[in-house]
Coordinates of C-alpha atoms and ligand atoms in Angstrom, one line a residue:
M1 CA -24.5 6.2 22.3
T2 CA -23.6 5.3 18.7
V3 CA -20.2 4.1 17.7
T4 CA -19.5 7.5 16.1
D5 CA -20.4 9.2 19.5
D6 CA -17.9 6.9 21.2
A7 CA -15.3 7.6 18.6
T8 CA -15.8 11.3 19.1
A9 CA -15.2 10.8 22.8
I10 CA -11.8 9.3 22.2
A11 CA -10.7 11.6 19.4
G12 CA -8.4 13.5 21.7
D13 CA -6.5 10.3 22.7
M14 CA -6.3 9.2 19.1
A15 CA -4.9 12.6 18.1
R16 CA -2.3 12.4 20.9
L17 CA -1.2 8.9 19.7
R18 CA -1.1 10.0 16.1
R19 CA 1.0 13.1 16.9
A20 CA 3.4 11.1 19.1
I21 CA 3.9 8.6 16.2
H22 CA 4.2 11.4 13.7
A23 CA 7.0 13.1 15.7
E24 CA 9.1 9.8 15.9
P25 CA 8.6 8.2 12.4
E26 CA 10.3 4.9 11.7
I27 CA 11.0 3.3 8.3
G28 CA 10.8 -0.3 7.1
L29 CA 10.1 -3.5 9.0
D30 CA 11.6 -2.6 12.3
L31 CA 9.6 0.1 14.1
P32 CA 10.3 -0.5 17.8
L33 CA 9.2 2.9 19.1
T34 CA 5.9 2.8 17.1
Q35 CA 5.3 -0.8 18.3
Q36 CA 5.7 0.4 21.9
K37 CA 3.2 3.2 21.5
V38 CA 0.7 0.8 20.0
L39 CA 1.2 -1.8 22.8
A40 CA 0.7 1.0 25.3
A41 CA -2.5 2.2 23.6
L42 CA -3.9 -1.4 23.6
D43 CA -2.9 -2.1 27.2
G44 CA -5.8 -3.1 29.5
L45 CA -8.1 -4.0 26.6
P46 CA -9.5 -7.6 26.4
L47 CA -7.3 -8.5 23.5
E48 CA -4.9 -11.4 22.7
V49 CA -1.8 -9.5 21.6
T50 CA 1.2 -11.0 19.8
T51 CA 4.2 -9.3 18.2
G52 CA 6.0 -10.3 15.1
A53 CA 9.3 -12.3 14.8
A54 CA 10.6 -11.0 11.5
L55 CA 9.2 -7.6 11.9
S56 CA 7.8 -5.3 14.7
S57 CA 4.2 -6.0 13.9
V58 CA 1.4 -6.2 16.5
T59 CA -1.5 -8.6 16.0
A60 CA -4.4 -8.3 18.4
V61 CA -7.5 -10.5 18.5
L62 CA -10.8 -9.5 20.1
R63 CA -13.3 -12.3 20.6
G64 CA -16.9 -11.1 20.6
T65 CA -19.3 -12.6 23.2
R66 CA -22.5 -12.4 21.1
N67 CA -21.6 -15.5 19.0
S68 CA -18.3 -17.2 20.0
G69 CA -18.4 -19.4 17.0
G70 CA -18.9 -16.5 14.6
P71 CA -16.7 -15.6 11.7
V72 CA -13.5 -13.4 11.7
V73 CA -13.0 -10.0 10.3
L74 CA -9.5 -8.5 9.8
L75 CA -8.8 -4.8 10.1
R76 CA -5.5 -3.5 8.9
G77 CA -3.5 -0.3 9.7
D78 CA 0.0 0.2 8.4
M79 CA 2.5 2.0 10.7
D80 CA 5.7 2.9 8.7
A81 CA 7.1 6.2 7.5
L82 CA 9.0 7.3 4.4
P83 CA 12.6 8.5 3.8
V84 CA 11.4 12.1 3.4
T85 CA 12.6 15.2 5.3
E86 CA 9.4 16.9 6.6
R87 CA 8.8 20.5 5.5
T88 CA 5.3 21.0 7.0
G89 CA 6.4 23.2 9.9
L90 CA 3.7 21.5 12.1
D91 CA 4.4 21.7 15.8
F92 CA 4.4 17.9 16.0
A93 CA 6.5 17.5 12.8
S94 CA 9.1 14.7 12.6
K95 CA 12.0 15.2 15.0
L96 CA 14.2 13.0 12.7
D97 CA 15.9 14.2 9.6
G98 CA 15.1 12.0 6.6
A99 CA 12.0 10.3 8.0
M100 CA 8.4 11.5 7.8
H101 CA 4.9 10.1 8.0
A102 CA 4.3 11.5 4.5
C103 CA 1.8 8.8 3.6
G104 CA -0.4 9.2 6.7
H105 CA 0.2 5.8 8.2
D106 CA 0.4 7.5 11.6
L107 CA -3.3 8.2 11.2
H108 CA -4.0 4.6 10.3
T109 CA -2.3 3.3 13.4
A110 CA -4.2 5.7 15.7
M111 CA -7.5 4.9 14.0
L112 CA -7.0 1.2 14.3
A113 CA -6.0 1.5 18.0
G114 CA -9.1 3.6 18.5
A115 CA -11.2 0.9 16.7
A116 CA -9.8 -1.7 19.1
R117 CA -10.9 0.4 22.0
L118 CA -14.4 1.0 20.5
L119 CA -15.0 -2.6 19.8
S120 CA -13.6 -3.8 23.1
A121 CA -16.3 -1.8 24.7
R122 CA -18.9 -3.5 22.5
R123 CA -17.8 -7.1 22.8
D124 CA -21.3 -8.2 23.6
E125 CA -22.5 -6.9 20.2
L126 CA -19.7 -8.6 18.3
A127 CA -20.9 -11.8 16.6
G128 CA -17.5 -13.2 15.9
S129 CA -13.8 -12.2 16.3
V130 CA -11.8 -9.2 15.0
V131 CA -8.1 -9.4 14.1
F132 CA -6.3 -6.0 14.3
M133 CA -3.3 -6.0 12.0
F134 CA -0.8 -3.3 12.9
Q135 CA 1.7 -3.6 10.0
P136 CA 5.2 -2.3 9.5
G137 CA 6.9 -2.0 6.1
E138 CA 4.2 -1.1 3.7
E139 CA 6.4 1.3 1.8
G140 CA 8.3 -1.2 -0.4
Y141 CA 9.1 -3.8 2.3
A142 CA 6.2 -6.1 1.8
G143 CA 5.4 -6.1 5.5
A144 CA 1.9 -7.6 4.8
R145 CA 3.5 -10.6 3.2
Y146 CA 5.7 -11.2 6.3
M147 CA 2.7 -10.9 8.6
I148 CA 0.8 -13.4 6.4
E149 CA 3.7 -15.8 6.6
E150 CA 3.6 -15.4 10.4
G151 CA -0.1 -16.3 10.4
V152 CA -2.0 -13.0 10.7
L153 CA -4.9 -14.2 8.5
D154 CA -5.5 -17.1 10.9
A155 CA -4.7 -15.3 14.1
A156 CA -8.1 -15.9 15.6
G157 CA -7.9 -19.6 15.0
E158 CA -9.6 -19.7 11.6
R159 CA -9.1 -17.8 8.3
A160 CA -10.6 -14.3 8.2
A161 CA -13.8 -14.1 6.2
A162 CA -13.3 -10.5 5.3
A163 CA -10.6 -7.8 5.5
Y164 CA -10.6 -4.1 5.3
A165 CA -8.0 -1.3 5.2
L166 CA -8.4 2.4 5.3
H167 CA -5.9 4.8 3.7
V168 CA -5.9 8.6 4.1
A169 CA -5.1 11.0 1.3
S170 CA -3.8 14.6 1.9
A171 CA -5.3 15.6 -1.5
Q172 CA -7.7 14.5 -4.3
L173 CA -10.6 13.8 -1.9
P174 CA -12.4 16.4 0.3
C175 CA -11.7 16.0 4.0
G176 CA -13.9 13.3 5.6
V177 CA -15.1 11.7 2.3
F178 CA -14.5 8.0 1.8
S179 CA -14.0 6.4 -1.6
T180 CA -13.5 2.9 -3.0
R181 CA -14.4 0.8 -6.1
P182 CA -15.2 -2.8 -6.9
G183 CA -12.4 -4.8 -8.6
P184 CA -8.9 -3.4 -9.2
M185 CA -8.3 -0.5 -6.8
M186 CA -4.5 0.0 -7.0
A187 CA -1.9 -1.1 -9.5
A188 CA 0.6 -3.9 -9.4
A189 CA 4.1 -2.4 -9.3
E190 CA 7.4 -4.0 -9.9
V191 CA 10.9 -3.1 -11.0
L192 CA 12.3 -4.6 -14.2
D193 CA 16.0 -4.8 -13.8
V194 CA 17.9 -5.4 -17.1
T195 CA 21.6 -5.8 -17.9
V196 CA 22.7 -6.2 -21.5
H197 CA 26.0 -8.1 -21.7
G198 CA 28.2 -7.3 -24.6
H199 CA 32.0 -7.1 -25.1
G200 CA 33.9 -3.8 -24.7
G201 CA 36.4 -2.4 -27.2
H202 CA 37.6 0.7 -29.1
G203 CA 34.9 3.1 -30.1
S204 CA 36.5 3.4 -33.6
Q205 CA 36.3 -0.3 -34.3
P206 CA 32.8 -1.5 -33.1
H207 CA 32.9 -4.5 -35.3
H208 CA 35.6 -6.0 -33.0
A209 CA 33.4 -5.4 -30.0
A210 CA 29.8 -6.3 -29.0
D211 CA 28.3 -2.9 -28.2
P212 CA 25.5 -3.2 -25.5
I213 CA 24.4 0.5 -25.8
P214 CA 22.4 0.4 -29.1
V215 CA 20.9 -2.9 -28.1
A216 CA 19.8 -1.6 -24.7
C217 CA 18.3 1.5 -26.5
E218 CA 16.5 -0.8 -28.9
I219 CA 15.1 -2.8 -26.0
V220 CA 13.8 0.4 -24.3
M221 CA 12.0 1.5 -27.5
A222 CA 10.6 -2.0 -28.1
L223 CA 9.1 -2.1 -24.6
Q224 CA 7.2 1.0 -25.5
A225 CA 6.0 -0.5 -28.8
M226 CA 5.0 -3.7 -26.9
V227 CA 2.9 -1.7 -24.5
T228 CA 0.9 -0.1 -27.3
R229 CA 0.6 -3.3 -29.5
K230 CA 0.1 -6.1 -26.9
F231 CA -2.2 -4.6 -24.3
D232 CA -5.9 -3.7 -24.2
I233 CA -6.1 0.1 -23.8
F234 CA -8.9 -0.5 -21.3
D235 CA -6.6 -2.7 -19.1
P236 CA -3.5 -0.6 -19.4
V237 CA 0.1 -1.2 -18.6
V238 CA 2.7 1.5 -17.9
I239 CA 6.5 0.9 -18.4
T240 CA 8.8 3.8 -17.5
V241 CA 12.6 3.4 -17.8
G242 CA 13.7 5.7 -15.0
S243 CA 17.4 4.8 -14.9
F244 CA 19.8 4.0 -17.8
H245 CA 23.5 3.7 -17.4
A246 CA 26.4 2.5 -19.6
G247 CA 29.9 3.5 -20.4
T248 CA 32.5 5.9 -19.1
T249 CA 33.6 8.1 -22.1
D250 CA 33.0 8.7 -25.8
N251 CA 35.5 6.3 -27.4
V252 CA 35.3 3.2 -25.2
I253 CA 32.6 0.6 -25.9
P254 CA 31.6 -0.7 -22.5
D255 CA 31.0 -4.4 -21.5
S256 CA 27.5 -3.9 -20.4
A257 CA 24.5 -1.5 -20.2
H258 CA 22.0 -1.5 -17.3
F259 CA 18.5 0.0 -16.9
L260 CA 15.7 -0.1 -14.4
A261 CA 12.0 0.3 -15.3
T262 CA 8.9 0.6 -13.1
V263 CA 6.1 -1.6 -14.5
R264 CA 2.5 -0.9 -13.5
S265 CA -0.5 -3.1 -14.4
F266 CA -4.1 -3.1 -13.2
S267 CA -5.3 -6.7 -13.5
P268 CA -3.7 -10.0 -12.4
A269 CA -4.0 -11.1 -16.1
S270 CA -2.2 -8.1 -17.6
R271 CA 0.4 -8.3 -14.8
E272 CA 1.1 -11.9 -15.8
Q273 CA 1.2 -11.0 -19.5
V274 CA 3.5 -8.0 -19.1
R275 CA 6.0 -10.0 -17.0
D276 CA 6.2 -12.7 -19.7
A277 CA 6.2 -10.3 -22.7
A278 CA 8.8 -7.9 -21.3
L279 CA 11.3 -10.7 -20.6
R280 CA 10.8 -12.1 -24.1
V281 CA 11.4 -8.7 -25.7
V282 CA 14.6 -8.1 -23.6
R283 CA 16.1 -11.5 -24.2
N284 CA 15.3 -11.9 -27.9
I285 CA 16.4 -8.4 -29.0
A286 CA 19.7 -9.0 -27.2
S287 CA 20.0 -12.4 -28.9
A288 CA 19.1 -11.0 -32.3
H289 CA 22.3 -8.9 -32.1
G290 CA 24.4 -11.8 -30.8
L291 CA 24.5 -10.4 -27.2
S292 CA 22.8 -11.7 -24.1
A293 CA 20.7 -10.0 -21.4
T294 CA 19.7 -10.8 -17.9
A295 CA 16.4 -9.5 -16.7
E296 CA 14.4 -9.9 -13.6
F297 CA 11.4 -8.5 -11.8
T298 CA 12.0 -7.4 -8.2
N299 CA 10.2 -5.4 -5.5
S300 CA 6.8 -6.6 -6.7
Y301 CA 3.4 -5.8 -5.2
P302 CA 0.4 -7.5 -6.8
V303 CA -2.7 -5.7 -8.0
T304 CA -4.9 -4.6 -5.1
V305 CA -8.3 -6.1 -6.1
N306 CA -11.4 -5.3 -4.0
D307 CA -14.0 -7.9 -3.8
Q308 CA -17.2 -6.7 -5.6
A309 CA -19.5 -7.4 -2.7
E310 CA -17.2 -6.2 0.0
A311 CA -16.5 -2.9 -1.8
Q312 CA -20.3 -2.3 -2.1
F313 CA -20.7 -3.3 1.6
A314 CA -18.0 -0.8 2.7
A315 CA -19.7 1.9 0.6
D316 CA -23.1 1.1 2.2
V317 CA -21.5 1.2 5.7
V318 CA -20.1 4.7 5.0
A319 CA -23.5 5.9 3.8
G320 CA -25.3 4.2 6.6
V321 CA -23.1 5.5 9.4
L322 CA -22.0 8.9 8.1
G323 CA -24.5 9.7 5.4
E324 CA -24.6 9.4 1.6
R325 CA -22.6 12.6 1.1
R326 CA -19.6 11.1 2.8
Y327 CA -19.1 8.6 0.0
V328 CA -18.0 8.9 -3.6
G329 CA -17.3 6.0 -5.9
Q330 CA -13.8 5.9 -7.4
T331 CA -14.0 5.8 -11.2
N332 CA -10.5 4.4 -12.0
P333 CA -7.9 2.4 -10.1
Q334 CA -5.0 4.4 -8.8
A335 CA -1.5 3.8 -10.3
G336 CA 0.1 3.6 -6.9
A337 CA 0.5 0.2 -5.2
E338 CA -0.3 -1.4 -1.9
D339 CA 0.9 -4.5 -0.1
F340 CA -2.7 -4.9 1.3
S341 CA -2.9 -6.6 -2.1
Y342 CA -1.4 -9.7 -0.5
V343 CA -4.2 -9.9 2.0
L344 CA -6.8 -9.4 -0.7
E345 CA -5.3 -12.2 -2.7
Q346 CA -6.4 -14.6 0.1
V347 CA -9.3 -12.9 1.8
P348 CA -12.2 -11.0 0.1
G349 CA -12.3 -7.4 1.3
A350 CA -11.9 -3.8 0.4
F351 CA -9.3 -1.0 0.5
V352 CA -11.0 2.3 1.2
M353 CA -9.5 5.8 0.8
L354 CA -10.4 8.6 3.2
G355 CA -9.9 12.3 2.4
A356 CA -7.8 14.0 5.1
C357 CA -6.9 17.2 3.3
A358 CA -5.7 20.0 5.7
P359 CA -8.2 22.6 6.8
G360 CA -8.4 25.4 4.2
A361 CA -6.4 23.5 1.6
D362 CA -7.9 22.7 -1.8
P363 CA -8.0 18.9 -2.4
A364 CA -7.3 19.5 -6.1
T365 CA -4.0 21.3 -5.5
A366 CA -2.8 20.3 -1.9
P367 CA 0.5 18.4 -1.7
F368 CA -0.3 14.7 -2.1
N369 CA 0.9 11.7 -0.1
H370 CA 4.7 11.2 -0.1
S371 CA 5.3 15.0 -0.4
A372 CA 7.5 16.6 2.2
D373 CA 4.7 19.2 2.4
A374 CA 1.8 16.7 2.8
V375 CA -0.5 17.6 5.7
F376 CA -3.2 15.2 7.0
D377 CA -6.0 16.5 9.2
D378 CA -6.5 14.9 12.6
A379 CA -10.2 15.6 12.3
V380 CA -10.8 12.4 10.3
L381 CA -9.5 10.1 13.1
S382 CA -12.9 9.7 14.9
D383 CA -14.8 8.9 11.6
G384 CA -12.0 6.6 10.5
A385 CA -12.0 4.6 13.8
A386 CA -15.8 4.5 13.8
L387 CA -15.8 3.2 10.2
Y388 CA -13.3 0.4 11.0
A389 CA -15.5 -0.5 14.0
E390 CA -18.7 -0.4 12.1
L391 CA -17.3 -2.5 9.2
A392 CA -16.4 -5.2 11.8
L393 CA -19.7 -5.0 13.7
R394 CA -21.9 -5.0 10.6
R395 CA -19.9 -7.6 8.7
L396 CA -20.0 -10.0 11.7
A397 CA -23.8 -9.4 12.2
R398 CA -24.5 -10.2 8.5
Ligands
ZN401 ZN1 2.7 5.6 0.5
ZN402 ZN1 0.4 4.4 2.3

């Protein structure tokens, strides 16, 4: 029996777990119902299980018996849902208004629990240890960072030598096709929060006031000029001001103007550069007009950077286990962001996408992750679990 045969044999259990999690989605760092379901799925396996303090994470360690002094591989599955009201009409759709597993993390949880079962049955083939990282709070809560602070990277007693995460996509990739790339895989994302401080007054006598509105407008335009003049077009940066607010009526100059921008970058170097350059533009344009500005970056996720060798290894494992046709290289990084980036800052590894487009849907036009209409096919669960397991088995045997 191969690992994929074993995975097929437990596909029904994984689908039941996935659907149970899907029906009761939880958002953020505290996912008590999801945590319970994971603990129940792992019950009876030869794992050392601990739960988080600051968040409802589950960390499980499996010690292989083939080489007890062998290295450690970390496998990560995130577990949280999004504040979206589901519109799919599936019979296991979310029972909760305003919460939906629209990013497919319910599948990641079920696949990782499946991999824990597959590997537990093959302990004697495992030349080292495996850390299973069941993570809350990926969607903007930096759950991975909290789990790192609580020691997940060293959970087996030494630092993990490699780390892998799978992520399903409801569109863009054909169902069952895996994809990754060496180097930058996902963008860094952060919020630039700016307030221009002026001094209010009568709209007919602006010279007696310090009007923050034209200054804030000038900053918005200067940020766009900065993007085109300061950054390599082959290492791009995106700045979008998505919120801009000031004033109450036509003839009153307000005291301040406030805007929020999302800032995306695709290499640690350009991320560093855009953070410095944007703050300089904001502060100095305000100061040129005799006003001041406060600006800060919040809600940051770093660039998700795949290790060259580990990304190639993951591609080879897909081809070796499932066949060449099940892998396509990803040309460009994606502009979305991932907090698995925090893991990859400290441990070489790879973040791998898995097409999970609904049966009959066209991957080019199907609703994408985060849509209220996004549908993910259960059929990928067995291959996803098998790939997690094979990544660990083969990486430890290397
Ligand atoms: Zn997402
Ligand atoms: Zn996600």
